[in-house]
Tab-separated table of C-alpha atoms in Angstrom:
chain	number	residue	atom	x	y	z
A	1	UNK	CA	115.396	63.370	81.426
A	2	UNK	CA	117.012	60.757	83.909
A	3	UNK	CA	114.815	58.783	86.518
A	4	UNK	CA	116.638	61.052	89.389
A	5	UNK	CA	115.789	64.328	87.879
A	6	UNK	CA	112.158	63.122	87.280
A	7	UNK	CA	112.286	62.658	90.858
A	8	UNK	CA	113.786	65.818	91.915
A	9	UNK	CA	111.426	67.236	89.460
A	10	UNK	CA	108.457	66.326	91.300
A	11	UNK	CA	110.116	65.801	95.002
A	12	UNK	CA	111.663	69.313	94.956
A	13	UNK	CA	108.031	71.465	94.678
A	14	UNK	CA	106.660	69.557	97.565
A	15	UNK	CA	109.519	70.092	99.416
A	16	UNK	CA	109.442	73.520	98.686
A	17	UNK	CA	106.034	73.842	99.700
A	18	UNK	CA	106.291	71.941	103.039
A	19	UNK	CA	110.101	74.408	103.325
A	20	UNK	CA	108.542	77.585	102.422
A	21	UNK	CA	105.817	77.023	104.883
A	22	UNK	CA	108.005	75.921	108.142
A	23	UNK	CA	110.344	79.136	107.005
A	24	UNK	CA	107.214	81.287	106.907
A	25	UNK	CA	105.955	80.105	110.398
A	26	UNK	CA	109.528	80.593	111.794
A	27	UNK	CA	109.276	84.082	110.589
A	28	UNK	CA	105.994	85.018	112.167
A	29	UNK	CA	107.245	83.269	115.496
A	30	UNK	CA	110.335	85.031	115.569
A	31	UNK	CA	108.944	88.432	114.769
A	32	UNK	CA	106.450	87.819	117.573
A	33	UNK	CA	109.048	87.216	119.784
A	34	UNK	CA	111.356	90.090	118.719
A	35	UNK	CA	108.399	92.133	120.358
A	36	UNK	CA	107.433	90.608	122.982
A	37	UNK	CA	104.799	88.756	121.882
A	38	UNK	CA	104.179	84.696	121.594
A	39	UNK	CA	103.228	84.380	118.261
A	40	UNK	CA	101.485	81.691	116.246
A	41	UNK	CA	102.778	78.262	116.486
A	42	UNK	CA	104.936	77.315	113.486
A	43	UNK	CA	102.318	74.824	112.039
A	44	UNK	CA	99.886	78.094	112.243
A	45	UNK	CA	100.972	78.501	107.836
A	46	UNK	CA	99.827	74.622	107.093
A	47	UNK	CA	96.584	75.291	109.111
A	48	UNK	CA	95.762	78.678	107.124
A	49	UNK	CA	96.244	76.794	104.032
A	50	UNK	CA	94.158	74.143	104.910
A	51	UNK	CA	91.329	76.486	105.985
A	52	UNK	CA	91.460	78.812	103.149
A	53	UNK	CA	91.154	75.479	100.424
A	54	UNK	CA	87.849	74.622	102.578
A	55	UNK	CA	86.169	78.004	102.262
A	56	UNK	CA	84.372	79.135	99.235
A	57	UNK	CA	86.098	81.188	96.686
A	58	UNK	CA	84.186	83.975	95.979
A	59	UNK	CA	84.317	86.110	92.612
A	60	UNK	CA	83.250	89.543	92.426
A	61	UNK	CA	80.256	90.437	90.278
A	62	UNK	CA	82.679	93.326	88.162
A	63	UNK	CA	85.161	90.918	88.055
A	64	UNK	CA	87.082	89.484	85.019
A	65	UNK	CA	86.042	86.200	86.006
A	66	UNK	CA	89.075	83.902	83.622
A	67	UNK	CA	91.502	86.234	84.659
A	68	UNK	CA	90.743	86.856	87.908
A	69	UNK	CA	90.921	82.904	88.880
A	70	UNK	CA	93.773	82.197	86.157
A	71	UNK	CA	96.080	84.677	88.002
A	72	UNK	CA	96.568	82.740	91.358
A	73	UNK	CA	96.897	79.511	89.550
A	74	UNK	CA	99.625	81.425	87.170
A	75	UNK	CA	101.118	82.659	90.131
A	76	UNK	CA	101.638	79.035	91.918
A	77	UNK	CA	103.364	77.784	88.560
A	78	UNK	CA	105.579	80.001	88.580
A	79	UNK	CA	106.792	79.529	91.993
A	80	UNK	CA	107.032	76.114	91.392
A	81	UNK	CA	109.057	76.392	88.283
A	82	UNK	CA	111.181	78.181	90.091
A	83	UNK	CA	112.186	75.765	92.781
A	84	UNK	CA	113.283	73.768	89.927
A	85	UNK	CA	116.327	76.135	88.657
A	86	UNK	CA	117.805	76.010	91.914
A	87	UNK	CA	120.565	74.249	93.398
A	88	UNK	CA	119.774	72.826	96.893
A	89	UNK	CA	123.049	72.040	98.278
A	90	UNK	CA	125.439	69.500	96.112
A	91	UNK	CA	121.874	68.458	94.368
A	92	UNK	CA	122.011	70.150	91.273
A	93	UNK	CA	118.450	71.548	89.806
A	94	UNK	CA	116.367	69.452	88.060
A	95	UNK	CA	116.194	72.178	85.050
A	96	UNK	CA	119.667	73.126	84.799
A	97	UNK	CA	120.921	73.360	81.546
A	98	UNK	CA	117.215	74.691	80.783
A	99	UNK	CA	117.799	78.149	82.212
A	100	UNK	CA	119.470	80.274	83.877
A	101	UNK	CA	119.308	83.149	85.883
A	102	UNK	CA	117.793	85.162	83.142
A	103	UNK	CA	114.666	82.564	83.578
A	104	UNK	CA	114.919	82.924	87.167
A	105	UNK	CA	114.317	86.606	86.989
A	106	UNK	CA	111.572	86.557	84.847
A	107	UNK	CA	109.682	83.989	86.898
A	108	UNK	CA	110.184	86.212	90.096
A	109	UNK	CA	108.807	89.045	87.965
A	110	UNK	CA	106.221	86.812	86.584
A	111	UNK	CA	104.422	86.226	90.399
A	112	UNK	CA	104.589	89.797	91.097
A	113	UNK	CA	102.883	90.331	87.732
A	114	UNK	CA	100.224	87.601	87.835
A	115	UNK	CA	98.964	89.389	91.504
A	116	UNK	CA	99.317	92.928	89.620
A	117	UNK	CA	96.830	91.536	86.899
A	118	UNK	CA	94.441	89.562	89.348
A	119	UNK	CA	94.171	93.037	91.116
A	120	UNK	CA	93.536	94.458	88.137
A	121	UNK	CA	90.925	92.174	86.893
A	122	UNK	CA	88.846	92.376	90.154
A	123	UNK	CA	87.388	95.231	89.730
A	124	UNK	CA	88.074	96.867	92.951
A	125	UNK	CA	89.465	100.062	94.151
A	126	UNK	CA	91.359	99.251	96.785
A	127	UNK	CA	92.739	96.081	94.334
A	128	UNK	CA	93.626	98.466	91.651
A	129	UNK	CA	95.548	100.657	94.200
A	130	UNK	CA	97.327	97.817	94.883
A	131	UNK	CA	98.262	96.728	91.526
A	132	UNK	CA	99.396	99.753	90.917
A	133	UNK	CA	101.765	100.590	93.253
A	134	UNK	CA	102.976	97.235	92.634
A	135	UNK	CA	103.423	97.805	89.069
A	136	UNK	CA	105.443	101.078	90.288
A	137	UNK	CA	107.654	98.809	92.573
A	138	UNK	CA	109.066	96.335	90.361
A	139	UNK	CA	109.714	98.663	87.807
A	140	UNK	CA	112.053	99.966	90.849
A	141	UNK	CA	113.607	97.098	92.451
A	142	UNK	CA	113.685	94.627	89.147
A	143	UNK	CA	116.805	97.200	87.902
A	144	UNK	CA	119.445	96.530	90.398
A	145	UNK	CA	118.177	92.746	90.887
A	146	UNK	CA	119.175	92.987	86.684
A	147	UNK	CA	122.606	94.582	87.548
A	148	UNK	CA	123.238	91.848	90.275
A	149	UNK	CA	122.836	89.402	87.854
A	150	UNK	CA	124.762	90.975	85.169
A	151	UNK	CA	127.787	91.116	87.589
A	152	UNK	CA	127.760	87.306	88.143
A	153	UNK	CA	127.599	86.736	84.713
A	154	UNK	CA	130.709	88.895	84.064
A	155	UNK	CA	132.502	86.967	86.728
A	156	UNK	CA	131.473	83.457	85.724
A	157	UNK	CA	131.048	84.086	82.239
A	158	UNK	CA	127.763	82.223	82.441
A	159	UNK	CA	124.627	82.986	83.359
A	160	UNK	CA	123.974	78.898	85.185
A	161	UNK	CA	123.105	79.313	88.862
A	162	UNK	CA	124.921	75.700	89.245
A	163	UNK	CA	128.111	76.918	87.526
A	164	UNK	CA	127.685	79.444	89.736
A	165	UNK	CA	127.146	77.408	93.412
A	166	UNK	CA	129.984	74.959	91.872
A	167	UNK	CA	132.525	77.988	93.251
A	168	UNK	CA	132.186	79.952	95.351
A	169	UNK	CA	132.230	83.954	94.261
A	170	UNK	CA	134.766	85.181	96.879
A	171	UNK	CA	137.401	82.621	96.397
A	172	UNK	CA	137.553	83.490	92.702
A	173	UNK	CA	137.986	87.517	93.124
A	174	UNK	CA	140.708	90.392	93.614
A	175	UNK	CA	140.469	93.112	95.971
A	176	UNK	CA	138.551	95.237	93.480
A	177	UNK	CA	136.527	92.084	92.561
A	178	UNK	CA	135.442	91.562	95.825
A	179	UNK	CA	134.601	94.903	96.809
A	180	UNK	CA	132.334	95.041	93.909
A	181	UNK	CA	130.862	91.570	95.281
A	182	UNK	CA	130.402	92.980	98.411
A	183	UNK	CA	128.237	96.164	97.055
A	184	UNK	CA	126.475	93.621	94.713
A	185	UNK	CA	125.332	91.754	97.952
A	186	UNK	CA	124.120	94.671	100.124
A	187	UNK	CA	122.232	96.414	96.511
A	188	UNK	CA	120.412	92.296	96.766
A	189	UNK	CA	119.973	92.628	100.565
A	190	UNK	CA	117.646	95.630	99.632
A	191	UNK	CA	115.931	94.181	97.025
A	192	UNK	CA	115.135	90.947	98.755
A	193	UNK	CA	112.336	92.390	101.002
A	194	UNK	CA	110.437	94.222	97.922
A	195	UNK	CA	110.805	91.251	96.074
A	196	UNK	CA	108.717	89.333	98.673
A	197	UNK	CA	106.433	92.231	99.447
A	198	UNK	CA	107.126	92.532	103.042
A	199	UNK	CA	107.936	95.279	104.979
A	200	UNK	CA	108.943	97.843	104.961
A	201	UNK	CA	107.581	97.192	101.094
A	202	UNK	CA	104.902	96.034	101.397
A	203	UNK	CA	102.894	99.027	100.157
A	204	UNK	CA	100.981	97.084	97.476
A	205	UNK	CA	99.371	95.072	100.291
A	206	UNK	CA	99.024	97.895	103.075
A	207	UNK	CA	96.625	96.402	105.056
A	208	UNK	CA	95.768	99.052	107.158
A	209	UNK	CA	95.543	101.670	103.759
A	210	UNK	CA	93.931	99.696	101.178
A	211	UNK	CA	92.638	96.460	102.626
A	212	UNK	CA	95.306	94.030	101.642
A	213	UNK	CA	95.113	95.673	98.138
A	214	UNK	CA	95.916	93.264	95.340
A	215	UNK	CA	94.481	90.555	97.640
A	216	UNK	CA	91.129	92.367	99.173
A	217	UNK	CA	88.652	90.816	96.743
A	218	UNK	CA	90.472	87.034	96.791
A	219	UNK	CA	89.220	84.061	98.686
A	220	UNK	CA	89.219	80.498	99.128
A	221	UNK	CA	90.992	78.321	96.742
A	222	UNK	CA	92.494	81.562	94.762
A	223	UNK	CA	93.821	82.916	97.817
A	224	UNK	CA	95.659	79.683	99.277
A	225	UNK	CA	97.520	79.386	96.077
A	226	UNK	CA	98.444	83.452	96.263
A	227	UNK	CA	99.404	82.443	99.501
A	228	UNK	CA	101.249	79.290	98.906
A	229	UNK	CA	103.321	81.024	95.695
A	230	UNK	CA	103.897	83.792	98.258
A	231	UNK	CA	105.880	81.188	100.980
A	232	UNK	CA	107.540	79.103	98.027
A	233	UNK	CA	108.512	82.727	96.709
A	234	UNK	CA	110.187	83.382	100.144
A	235	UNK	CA	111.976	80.153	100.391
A	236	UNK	CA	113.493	80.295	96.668
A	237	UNK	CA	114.577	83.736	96.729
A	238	UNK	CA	116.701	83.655	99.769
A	239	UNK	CA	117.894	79.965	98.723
A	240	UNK	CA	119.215	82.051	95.665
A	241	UNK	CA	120.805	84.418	97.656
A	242	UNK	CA	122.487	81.700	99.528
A	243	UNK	CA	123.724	80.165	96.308
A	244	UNK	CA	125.019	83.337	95.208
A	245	UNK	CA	126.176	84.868	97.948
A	246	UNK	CA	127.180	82.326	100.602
A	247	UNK	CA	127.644	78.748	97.813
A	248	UNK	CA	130.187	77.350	101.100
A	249	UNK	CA	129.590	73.476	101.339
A	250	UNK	CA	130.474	71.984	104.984
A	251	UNK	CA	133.174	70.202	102.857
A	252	UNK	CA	134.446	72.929	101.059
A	253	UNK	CA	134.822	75.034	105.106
A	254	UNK	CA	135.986	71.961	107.319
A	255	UNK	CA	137.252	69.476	104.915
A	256	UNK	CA	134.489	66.913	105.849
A	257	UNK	CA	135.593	62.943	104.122
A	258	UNK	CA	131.509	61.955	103.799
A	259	UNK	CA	130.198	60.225	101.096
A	260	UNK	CA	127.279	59.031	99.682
A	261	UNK	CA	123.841	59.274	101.716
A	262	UNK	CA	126.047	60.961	104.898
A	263	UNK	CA	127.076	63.746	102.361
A	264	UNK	CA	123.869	64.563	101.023
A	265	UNK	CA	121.695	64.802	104.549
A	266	UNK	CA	124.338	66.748	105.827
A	267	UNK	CA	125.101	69.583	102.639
A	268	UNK	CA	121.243	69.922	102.778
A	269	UNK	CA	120.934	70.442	106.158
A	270	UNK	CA	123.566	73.225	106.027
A	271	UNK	CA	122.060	74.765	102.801
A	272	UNK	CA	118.665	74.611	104.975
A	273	UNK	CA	120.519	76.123	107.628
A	274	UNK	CA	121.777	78.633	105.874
A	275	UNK	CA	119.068	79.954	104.400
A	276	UNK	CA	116.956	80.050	107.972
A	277	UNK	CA	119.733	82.433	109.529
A	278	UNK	CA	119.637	84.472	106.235
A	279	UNK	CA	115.851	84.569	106.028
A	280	UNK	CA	115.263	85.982	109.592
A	281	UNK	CA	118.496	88.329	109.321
A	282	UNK	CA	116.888	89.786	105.717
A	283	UNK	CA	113.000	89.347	106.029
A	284	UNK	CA	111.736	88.341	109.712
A	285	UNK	CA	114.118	91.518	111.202
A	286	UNK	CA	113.932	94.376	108.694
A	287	UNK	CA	110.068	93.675	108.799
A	288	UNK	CA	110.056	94.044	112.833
A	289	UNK	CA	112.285	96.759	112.692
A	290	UNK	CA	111.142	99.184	110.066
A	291	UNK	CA	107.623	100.728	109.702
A	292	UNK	CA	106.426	100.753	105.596
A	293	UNK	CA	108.086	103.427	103.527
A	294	UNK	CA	105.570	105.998	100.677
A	295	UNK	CA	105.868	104.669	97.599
A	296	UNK	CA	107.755	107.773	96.577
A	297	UNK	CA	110.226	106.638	99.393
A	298	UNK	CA	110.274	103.340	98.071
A	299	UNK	CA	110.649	104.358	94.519
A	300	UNK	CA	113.773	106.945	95.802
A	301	UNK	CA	115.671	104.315	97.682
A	302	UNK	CA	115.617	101.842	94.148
A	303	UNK	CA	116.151	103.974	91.570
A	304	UNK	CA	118.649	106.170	93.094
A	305	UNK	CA	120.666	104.674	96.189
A	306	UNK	CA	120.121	101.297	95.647
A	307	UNK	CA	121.152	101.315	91.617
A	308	UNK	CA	124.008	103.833	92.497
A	309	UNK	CA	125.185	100.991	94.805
A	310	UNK	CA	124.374	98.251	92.458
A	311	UNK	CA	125.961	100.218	89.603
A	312	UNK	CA	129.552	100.875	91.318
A	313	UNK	CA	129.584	97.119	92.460
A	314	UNK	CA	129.100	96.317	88.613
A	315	UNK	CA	131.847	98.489	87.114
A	316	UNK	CA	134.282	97.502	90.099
A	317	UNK	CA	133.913	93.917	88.626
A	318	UNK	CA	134.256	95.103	85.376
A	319	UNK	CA	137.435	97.058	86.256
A	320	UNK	CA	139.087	93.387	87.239
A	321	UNK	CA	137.437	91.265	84.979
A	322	UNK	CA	138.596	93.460	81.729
């Protein structure tokens, strides 16, 4: 491992943390403002951190005490591991070359998990109501985020995320090609919410229902990290969408001449920008707009519309690429 990628190994998750954290205070500001409200200041996410790591963390007496702390810490890893298969802009990811988007699923799947099993392990009702309709959820949304991937890797022949950002999908496409893109992208539009448990998904949480469910019995120290993993989870996933989705360097659209440090503030900016408009088009305004779905609902829209969807999208692609 180079000097630079040690550095973008350990620059990149604090950067992630301090980006996931602005993106997450844009989001609440935004959505206060879409109705009519004022909202918390955009610092409010670094002060809620701050407070939770100075309260006491609290473990329920029926609790599995090792798993119920190892879960948020689990959780955090994750999300940090997976800021590191990730392309910001022309930077290339620190791990490339050690995974791919196969490893990129997983670790999604792996937060959602480690909050299933700390609900679990806590021993409470509302908790295990939680966990379980989680458990129900991924099973439904993980399938067309599967078939998404499977139709970049028939395009690419590769499964890299940087091999991927390194061209962008639409320029590289037929008609048929690019329809199937285009069905791809609006099967990952609906997944992106579930995947980041907000609503109208968010029925593993349901505050109002079961008390924050997975998260009721959490406190402290476990809970800042479930919440940290959860805004580092926000940033990367839409930051993948960008790179899959929307790759478009300001050189590559205007025909910019930079070089050097001038390049690199700028690309990241736009990749930064990019992500913002797509975060509060995908999460901050389909979470003010819709009220939450059953978990029946939920459950229908996956496995049937949005895997139909996913599905035709996959054997367009396969229709050009064979």
């Amino acid at each position: 491992m180079t000097p630079e990628t040690l550095f973008y190994a350990i620059g990149m998750p604090i950067i992630g943390v301090f980006l996931g954290l602005v993106y997450k205070g844009i989001d609440r500001r935004v959505s206060a403002r879409m109705t009519s409200r004022i909202g918390p200041p955009i610092r409010q996410p670094f002060w809620d951190v701050g407070k939770l790591l100075l309260k006491e963390t609290v473990v329920p007496e029926n609790a599995v005490r090792w798993i119920f702390n190892a879960m948020p810490i689990l959780a955090f890893a994750s999300s940090m591991t997976l800021l590191l298969y990730i392309p910001f802009g022309i930077l290339k990811a620190p791990l490339e070359g050690y995974g791919d988007l196969v490893v990129i699923l997983y670790l999604l799947t792996l937060q959602a998990l480690a909050m299933a099993i700390g609900g679990f392990a806590s021993g409470s009702p509302f908790s295990s109501v939680g966990a379980q309709r989680e458990m129900v959820l991924m099973m439904s949304y993980e399938m067309p985020f599967a078939i998404v991937i499977t139709g970049f890797a028939l395009i690419y022949k590769s499964f890299s995320l940087s091999t991927i950002a390194s061209t962008p999908v639409w320029s590289i496409v037929g008609p048929l090609g690019g329809l199937g893109v285009l069905l791809l992208l609006i099967a990952f539009l609906w997944v992106t919410p579930a995947e980041l448990a907000k609503l109208p998904f968010d029925i593993a949480e349901a505050e109002t229902e079961i008390a924050e469910g997975m998260l009721a019995e959490y406190s402290g120290r476990n809970l800042a990290l479930f919440y940290l993993s959860d805004a580092v989870r926000g940033f990367a996933m839409i930051a993948i969408e960008v790179v899959l989705f929307f790759p478009f360097t300001l050189s590559y659209l205007f025909g910019l001449n930079l070089s050097g440090a001038a390049l690199y503030i700028a690309e990241s900016l736009w990749f930064l920008f990019k992500v913002l408009v797509l975060y509060i088009l995908v999460v901050t305004l389909v979470r003010t707009s819709f009220a939450r779905f059953r978990i029946e609902q939920a459950s229908r829209i996956f496995w049937v519309y949005v895997n139909i969807i996913a599905l035709l999208g996959l054997l367009l692609i396969w229709a050009e690429v064979m």
